[in-house]
PDB file of C-alpha atoms in Angstrom:
ATOM      1  CA  MET A   1      12.618   8.507  19.705  1.00  0.00           C
ATOM      2  CA  ASN A   2      15.562   8.700  22.051  1.00  0.00           C
ATOM      3  CA  ARG A   3      18.402   6.181  22.152  1.00  0.00           C
ATOM      4  CA  MET A   4      17.140   4.447  25.294  1.00  0.00           C
ATOM      5  CA  SER A   5      13.688   3.939  23.784  1.00  0.00           C
ATOM      6  CA  TRP A   6      15.245   2.508  20.609  1.00  0.00           C
ATOM      7  CA  ILE A   7      17.362   0.114  22.659  1.00  0.00           C
ATOM      8  CA  LEU A   8      14.315  -0.960  24.632  1.00  0.00           C
ATOM      9  CA  ILE A   9      12.170  -1.537  21.550  1.00  0.00           C
ATOM     10  CA  THR A  10      14.984  -3.536  19.946  1.00  0.00           C
ATOM     11  CA  GLY A  11      15.332  -5.584  23.104  1.00  0.00           C
ATOM     12  CA  ILE A  12      11.607  -6.219  23.237  1.00  0.00           C
ATOM     13  CA  CYS A  13      11.588  -7.368  19.601  1.00  0.00           C
ATOM     14  CA  ILE A  14      14.524  -9.668  20.258  1.00  0.00           C
ATOM     15  CA  GLY A  15      12.880 -10.901  23.429  1.00  0.00           C
ATOM     16  CA  VAL A  16       9.715 -11.802  21.546  1.00  0.00           C
ATOM     17  CA  GLY A  17      11.743 -13.616  18.870  1.00  0.00           C
ATOM     18  CA  PHE A  18      13.523 -15.705  21.496  1.00  0.00           C
ATOM     19  CA  GLY A  19      10.496 -16.311  23.672  1.00  0.00           C
ATOM     20  CA  GLY A  20      11.571 -13.710  26.205  1.00  0.00           C
ATOM     21  CA  PHE A  21       8.107 -12.786  27.410  1.00  0.00           C
ATOM     22  CA  GLN A  22       6.745 -14.651  30.364  1.00  0.00           C
ATOM     23  CA  PRO A  23       3.150 -14.755  31.582  1.00  0.00           C
ATOM     24  CA  ALA A  24       2.243 -11.866  33.828  1.00  0.00           C
ATOM     25  CA  GLN A  25       3.023 -12.695  37.431  1.00  0.00           C
ATOM     26  CA  GLU A  26       3.384  -9.275  38.978  1.00  0.00           C
ATOM     27  CA  GLU A  27       1.339  -8.798  42.114  1.00  0.00           C
ATOM     28  CA  THR A  28       0.150  -5.316  41.143  1.00  0.00           C
ATOM     29  CA  ALA A  29      -1.156  -6.622  37.829  1.00  0.00           C
ATOM     30  CA  LEU A  30      -3.036  -9.415  39.532  1.00  0.00           C
ATOM     31  CA  ALA A  31      -4.384  -7.162  42.235  1.00  0.00           C
ATOM     32  CA  MET A  32      -5.824  -4.587  39.832  1.00  0.00           C
ATOM     33  CA  SER A  33      -7.985  -6.976  37.803  1.00  0.00           C
ATOM     34  CA  PRO A  34      -9.816  -4.948  36.017  1.00  0.00           C
ATOM     35  CA  TYR A  35       3.101  -2.418  -0.887  1.00  0.00           C
ATOM     36  CA  SER A  36       3.231   1.241  -1.705  1.00  0.00           C
ATOM     37  CA  PHE A  37       0.345   3.661  -1.774  1.00  0.00           C
ATOM     38  CA  ASP A  38      -0.659   2.864  -5.369  1.00  0.00           C
ATOM     39  CA  GLY A  39       0.085  -0.888  -5.299  1.00  0.00           C
ATOM     40  CA  SER A  40       3.468  -0.643  -7.057  1.00  0.00           C
ATOM     41  CA  GLN A  41       6.757  -1.747  -5.552  1.00  0.00           C
ATOM     42  CA  ALA A  42       7.559   0.551  -2.660  1.00  0.00           C
ATOM     43  CA  SER A  43      10.796   2.204  -1.632  1.00  0.00           C
ATOM     44  CA  ALA A  44      11.751   4.801   0.943  1.00  0.00           C
ATOM     45  CA  GLY A  45      11.758   7.384  -1.875  1.00  0.00           C
ATOM     46  CA  ASN A  46       8.291   6.689  -3.185  1.00  0.00           C
ATOM     47  CA  ILE A  47       6.814   6.241   0.266  1.00  0.00           C
ATOM     48  CA  ALA A  48       7.701   9.853   0.977  1.00  0.00           C
ATOM     49  CA  GLU A  49       6.668  10.923  -2.547  1.00  0.00           C
ATOM     50  CA  GLY A  50       3.416  12.826  -2.525  1.00  0.00           C
ATOM     51  CA  ILE A  51       3.516  13.431   1.217  1.00  0.00           C
ATOM     52  CA  GLU A  52       4.408  16.935   2.210  1.00  0.00           C
ATOM     53  CA  ALA A  53       5.375  17.507   5.783  1.00  0.00           C
ATOM     54  CA  GLY A  54       4.399  20.422   7.924  1.00  0.00           C
ATOM     55  CA  SER A  55       0.741  20.785   8.785  1.00  0.00           C
ATOM     56  CA  GLN A  56      -0.866  19.426  11.894  1.00  0.00           C
ATOM     57  CA  PRO A  57      -3.337  16.535  11.943  1.00  0.00           C
ATOM     58  CA  SER A  58      -6.876  16.969  13.158  1.00  0.00           C
ATOM     59  CA  GLY A  59      -5.758  15.729  16.560  1.00  0.00           C
ATOM     60  CA  PHE A  60      -5.467  12.597  18.624  1.00  0.00           C
ATOM     61  CA  GLN A  61      -5.803  12.330  22.351  1.00  0.00           C
ATOM     62  CA  THR A  62      -6.154   8.572  22.816  1.00  0.00           C
ATOM     63  CA  VAL A  63      -4.790   5.514  21.063  1.00  0.00           C
ATOM     64  CA  ASN A  64      -6.408   2.152  21.736  1.00  0.00           C
ATOM     65  CA  GLY A  65      -8.351   3.781  24.532  1.00  0.00           C
ATOM     66  CA  LEU A  66      -5.400   5.250  26.406  1.00  0.00           C
ATOM     67  CA  SER A  67      -4.003   8.740  26.828  1.00  0.00           C
ATOM     68  CA  LEU A  68      -0.321   9.346  27.514  1.00  0.00           C
ATOM     69  CA  THR A  69      -1.341  10.920  30.821  1.00  0.00           C
ATOM     70  CA  ASP A  70      -2.998   7.736  32.083  1.00  0.00           C
ATOM     71  CA  ASP A  71      -1.433   5.861  34.961  1.00  0.00           C
ATOM     72  CA  LEU A  72      -0.943   2.146  35.593  1.00  0.00           C
ATOM     73  CA  LYS A  73      -4.266   1.786  37.373  1.00  0.00           C
ATOM     74  CA  THR A  74      -6.109   3.252  34.361  1.00  0.00           C
ATOM     75  CA  VAL A  75      -4.151   0.963  32.010  1.00  0.00           C
ATOM     76  CA  PHE A  76      -5.389  -2.087  33.927  1.00  0.00           C
ATOM     77  CA  GLU A  77      -8.932  -0.735  34.146  1.00  0.00           C
ATOM     78  CA  MET A  78      -9.016  -0.214  30.349  1.00  0.00           C
ATOM     79  CA  LYS A  79      -7.020  -3.253  29.201  1.00  0.00           C
ATOM     80  CA  GLY A  80      -7.468  -5.865  31.917  1.00  0.00           C
ATOM     81  CA  GLN A  81      -4.683  -8.243  32.781  1.00  0.00           C
ATOM     82  CA  PRO A  82      -1.579  -8.143  30.545  1.00  0.00           C
ATOM     83  CA  LEU A  83      -0.467 -11.196  28.600  1.00  0.00           C
ATOM     84  CA  SER A  84       3.065 -10.511  29.826  1.00  0.00           C
ATOM     85  CA  ILE A  85       5.165  -8.056  31.757  1.00  0.00           C
ATOM     86  CA  LEU A  86       8.811  -7.439  30.885  1.00  0.00           C
ATOM     87  CA  GLN A  87      10.904  -5.556  33.420  1.00  0.00           C
ATOM     88  CA  ASP A  88      14.077  -3.883  32.184  1.00  0.00           C
ATOM     89  CA  GLU A  89      17.167  -5.425  33.768  1.00  0.00           C
ATOM     90  CA  ILE A  90      19.072  -2.122  33.955  1.00  0.00           C
ATOM     91  CA  LEU A  91      16.176   0.217  34.760  1.00  0.00           C
ATOM     92  CA  PRO A  92      13.808  -1.726  37.027  1.00  0.00           C
ATOM     93  CA  SER A  93      11.315   1.159  37.024  1.00  0.00           C
ATOM     94  CA  LEU A  94      10.785   0.574  33.265  1.00  0.00           C
ATOM     95  CA  LYS A  95       8.252  -2.151  32.492  1.00  0.00           C
ATOM     96  CA  THR A  96       6.535  -3.184  29.261  1.00  0.00           C
ATOM     97  CA  TYR A  97       3.038  -4.613  29.568  1.00  0.00           C
ATOM     98  CA  THR A  98       1.827  -6.606  26.573  1.00  0.00           C
ATOM     99  CA  PHE A  99      -1.887  -6.790  25.870  1.00  0.00           C
ATOM    100  CA  LYS A 100      -3.829  -8.375  22.991  1.00  0.00           C
ATOM    101  CA  ASP A 101      -3.986  -5.112  20.980  1.00  0.00           C
ATOM    102  CA  CYS A 102      -0.833  -3.245  22.074  1.00  0.00           C
ATOM    103  CA  SER A 103       2.150  -3.037  24.363  1.00  0.00           C
ATOM    104  CA  ILE A 104       2.621  -0.206  26.799  1.00  0.00           C
ATOM    105  CA  THR A 105       5.912   0.835  28.340  1.00  0.00           C
ATOM    106  CA  LEU A 106       5.753   2.666  31.620  1.00  0.00           C
ATOM    107  CA  VAL A 107       8.463   4.329  33.667  1.00  0.00           C
ATOM    108  CA  ASP A 108       7.687   4.721  37.337  1.00  0.00           C
ATOM    109  CA  GLY A 109       4.028   3.994  36.587  1.00  0.00           C
ATOM    110  CA  ALA A 110       3.671   6.686  33.862  1.00  0.00           C
ATOM    111  CA  ILE A 111       3.175   5.822  30.179  1.00  0.00           C
ATOM    112  CA  GLU A 112       6.372   6.380  28.154  1.00  0.00           C
ATOM    113  CA  TYR A 113       4.956   5.022  24.890  1.00  0.00           C
ATOM    114  CA  LEU A 114       2.337   2.706  23.432  1.00  0.00           C
ATOM    115  CA  VAL A 115       2.983   0.392  20.451  1.00  0.00           C
ATOM    116  CA  VAL A 116       0.254  -1.120  18.279  1.00  0.00           C
ATOM    117  CA  PRO A 117       1.630  -3.836  15.976  1.00  0.00           C
ATOM    118  CA  ALA A 118       0.155  -4.253  12.485  1.00  0.00           C
ATOM    119  CA  ALA A 119      -0.899  -7.749  13.557  1.00  0.00           C
ATOM    120  CA  ALA A 120      -3.525  -6.118  15.785  1.00  0.00           C
ATOM    121  CA  GLY A 121      -5.404  -5.353  12.529  1.00  0.00           C
ATOM    122  CA  LYS A 122      -7.001  -2.151  13.794  1.00  0.00           C
ATOM    123  CA  LEU A 123      -6.010   1.059  15.501  1.00  0.00           C
ATOM    124  CA  ASP A 124      -8.346   3.066  17.710  1.00  0.00           C
ATOM    125  CA  ILE A 125      -7.682   6.807  17.514  1.00  0.00           C
ATOM    126  CA  ASP A 126      -9.991   8.828  19.733  1.00  0.00           C
ATOM    127  CA  GLY A 127     -12.645   6.107  19.559  1.00  0.00           C
ATOM    128  CA  GLN A 128     -12.496   5.742  15.770  1.00  0.00           C
ATOM    129  CA  LEU A 129     -11.472   2.241  14.662  1.00  0.00           C
ATOM    130  CA  LEU A 130      -9.148   2.325  11.655  1.00  0.00           C
ATOM    131  CA  PRO A 131      -7.573  -0.515   9.678  1.00  0.00           C
ATOM    132  CA  MET A 132      -3.783  -0.759   9.754  1.00  0.00           C
ATOM    133  CA  ASP A 133      -3.740   0.594   6.202  1.00  0.00           C
ATOM    134  CA  ILE A 134      -1.490   3.531   5.344  1.00  0.00           C
ATOM    135  CA  VAL A 135      -4.004   5.115   2.954  1.00  0.00           C
ATOM    136  CA  LYS A 136      -6.821   5.028   5.527  1.00  0.00           C
ATOM    137  CA  LEU A 137      -4.562   6.320   8.278  1.00  0.00           C
ATOM    138  CA  LYS A 138      -3.344   9.218   6.108  1.00  0.00           C
ATOM    139  CA  GLU A 139      -6.937  10.093   5.161  1.00  0.00           C
ATOM    140  CA  THR A 140      -7.878  10.252   8.818  1.00  0.00           C
ATOM    141  CA  LEU A 141      -4.796  11.997  10.194  1.00  0.00           C
ATOM    142  CA  GLY A 142      -4.202  14.447   7.328  1.00  0.00           C
ATOM    143  CA  GLU A 143      -0.835  15.899   6.398  1.00  0.00           C
ATOM    144  CA  PRO A 144       2.046  14.583   8.489  1.00  0.00           C
ATOM    145  CA  TYR A 145       4.345  16.713  10.571  1.00  0.00           C
ATOM    146  CA  PHE A 146       7.428  14.840   9.329  1.00  0.00           C
ATOM    147  CA  VAL A 147       8.284  12.023   6.894  1.00  0.00           C
ATOM    148  CA  SER A 148      11.268   9.781   7.577  1.00  0.00           C
ATOM    149  CA  GLU A 149      12.766   6.807   5.768  1.00  0.00           C
ATOM    150  CA  ASP A 150      10.896   4.354   7.946  1.00  0.00           C
ATOM    151  CA  GLY A 151       7.608   6.112   8.525  1.00  0.00           C
ATOM    152  CA  ILE A 152       5.385   9.124   8.981  1.00  0.00           C
ATOM    153  CA  VAL A 153       5.113  11.264  12.106  1.00  0.00           C
ATOM    154  CA  TYR A 154       2.096  13.230  13.272  1.00  0.00           C
ATOM    155  CA  LYS A 155       2.047  15.644  16.198  1.00  0.00           C
ATOM    156  CA  ASP A 156      -0.724  16.984  18.341  1.00  0.00           C
ATOM    157  CA  GLY A 157       0.673  19.336  20.943  1.00  0.00           C
ATOM    158  CA  ALA A 158       3.146  17.352  23.021  1.00  0.00           C
ATOM    159  CA  ASN A 159       1.854  14.023  21.691  1.00  0.00           C
ATOM    160  CA  ALA A 160       3.406  12.273  18.697  1.00  0.00           C
ATOM    161  CA  LEU A 161       2.218   9.345  16.612  1.00  0.00           C
ATOM    162  CA  LYS A 162       4.617   7.540  14.276  1.00  0.00           C
ATOM    163  CA  ILE A 163       3.390   5.088  11.672  1.00  0.00           C
ATOM    164  CA  TYR A 164       6.273   2.748  10.859  1.00  0.00           C
ATOM    165  CA  ILE A 165       6.204   1.516   7.247  1.00  0.00           C
ATOM    166  CA  ASP A 166       8.064  -1.417   5.713  1.00  0.00           C
ATOM    167  CA  THR A 167      10.102   0.181   2.896  1.00  0.00           C
ATOM    168  CA  ALA A 168       9.918  -2.995   0.758  1.00  0.00           C
ATOM    169  CA  SER A 169       6.152  -3.530   0.919  1.00  0.00           C
ATOM    170  CA  GLY A 170       4.830  -0.067   1.822  1.00  0.00           C
ATOM    171  CA  LYS A 171       2.685  -1.635   4.543  1.00  0.00           C
ATOM    172  CA  VAL A 172       2.300  -0.470   8.095  1.00  0.00           C
ATOM    173  CA  THR A 173       4.422  -2.479  10.539  1.00  0.00           C
ATOM    174  CA  SER A 174       3.404  -0.702  13.743  1.00  0.00           C
ATOM    175  CA  VAL A 175       2.139   2.550  15.183  1.00  0.00           C
ATOM    176  CA  HIS A 176       3.879   4.185  18.142  1.00  0.00           C
ATOM    177  CA  TYR A 177       2.224   6.794  20.349  1.00  0.00           C
ATOM    178  CA  PHE A 178       4.538   8.780  22.632  1.00  0.00           C
ATOM    179  CA  HIS A 179       5.364  12.120  24.211  1.00  0.00           C
ATOM    180  CA  GLU A 180       7.265  14.384  21.790  1.00  0.00           C
ATOM    181  CA  ALA A 181       9.951  14.850  24.446  1.00  0.00           C
ATOM    182  CA  ALA A 182      10.645  11.086  24.474  1.00  0.00           C
ATOM    183  CA  GLN A 183      11.593  11.212  20.779  1.00  0.00           C
TER     184      GLN A 183
END
């Protein structure tokens, strides 16, 4: 994830914590209607233990019903009205739309990344509903492309999926779906 994306995600998290989201009011939105793996105490070291990076997953083209090539109109057709819209103060073309099951950040109307928080309970990958459980996700996605201190990355062509994991509990905190180039 590039520096700008990290700054934006941090800002969004801070905004949520301080009540920064406001109900969706944007005219275009209104007009479109439409603990570790084995149960023991987890750490960054044992999260990565047993996971070997390198091979590709079986593939993923959509997450929570959306492809990274979808546009704003398709987002509204699939998700309906957002709960909130947050426009970046520095880059006005960057907007984050929050829905019940995910948030989607778009730049100039194109999806930059999609975030599914663990609180959503489930993740839809190519129409298959999966619990936000690291074991189930690994079974479905196969061997990861890369393992980092804070999560596991899978790639499918130009698309990337990162499962963020709390290093203290070993539980999924969120899943981010993005273009590899945005990393």
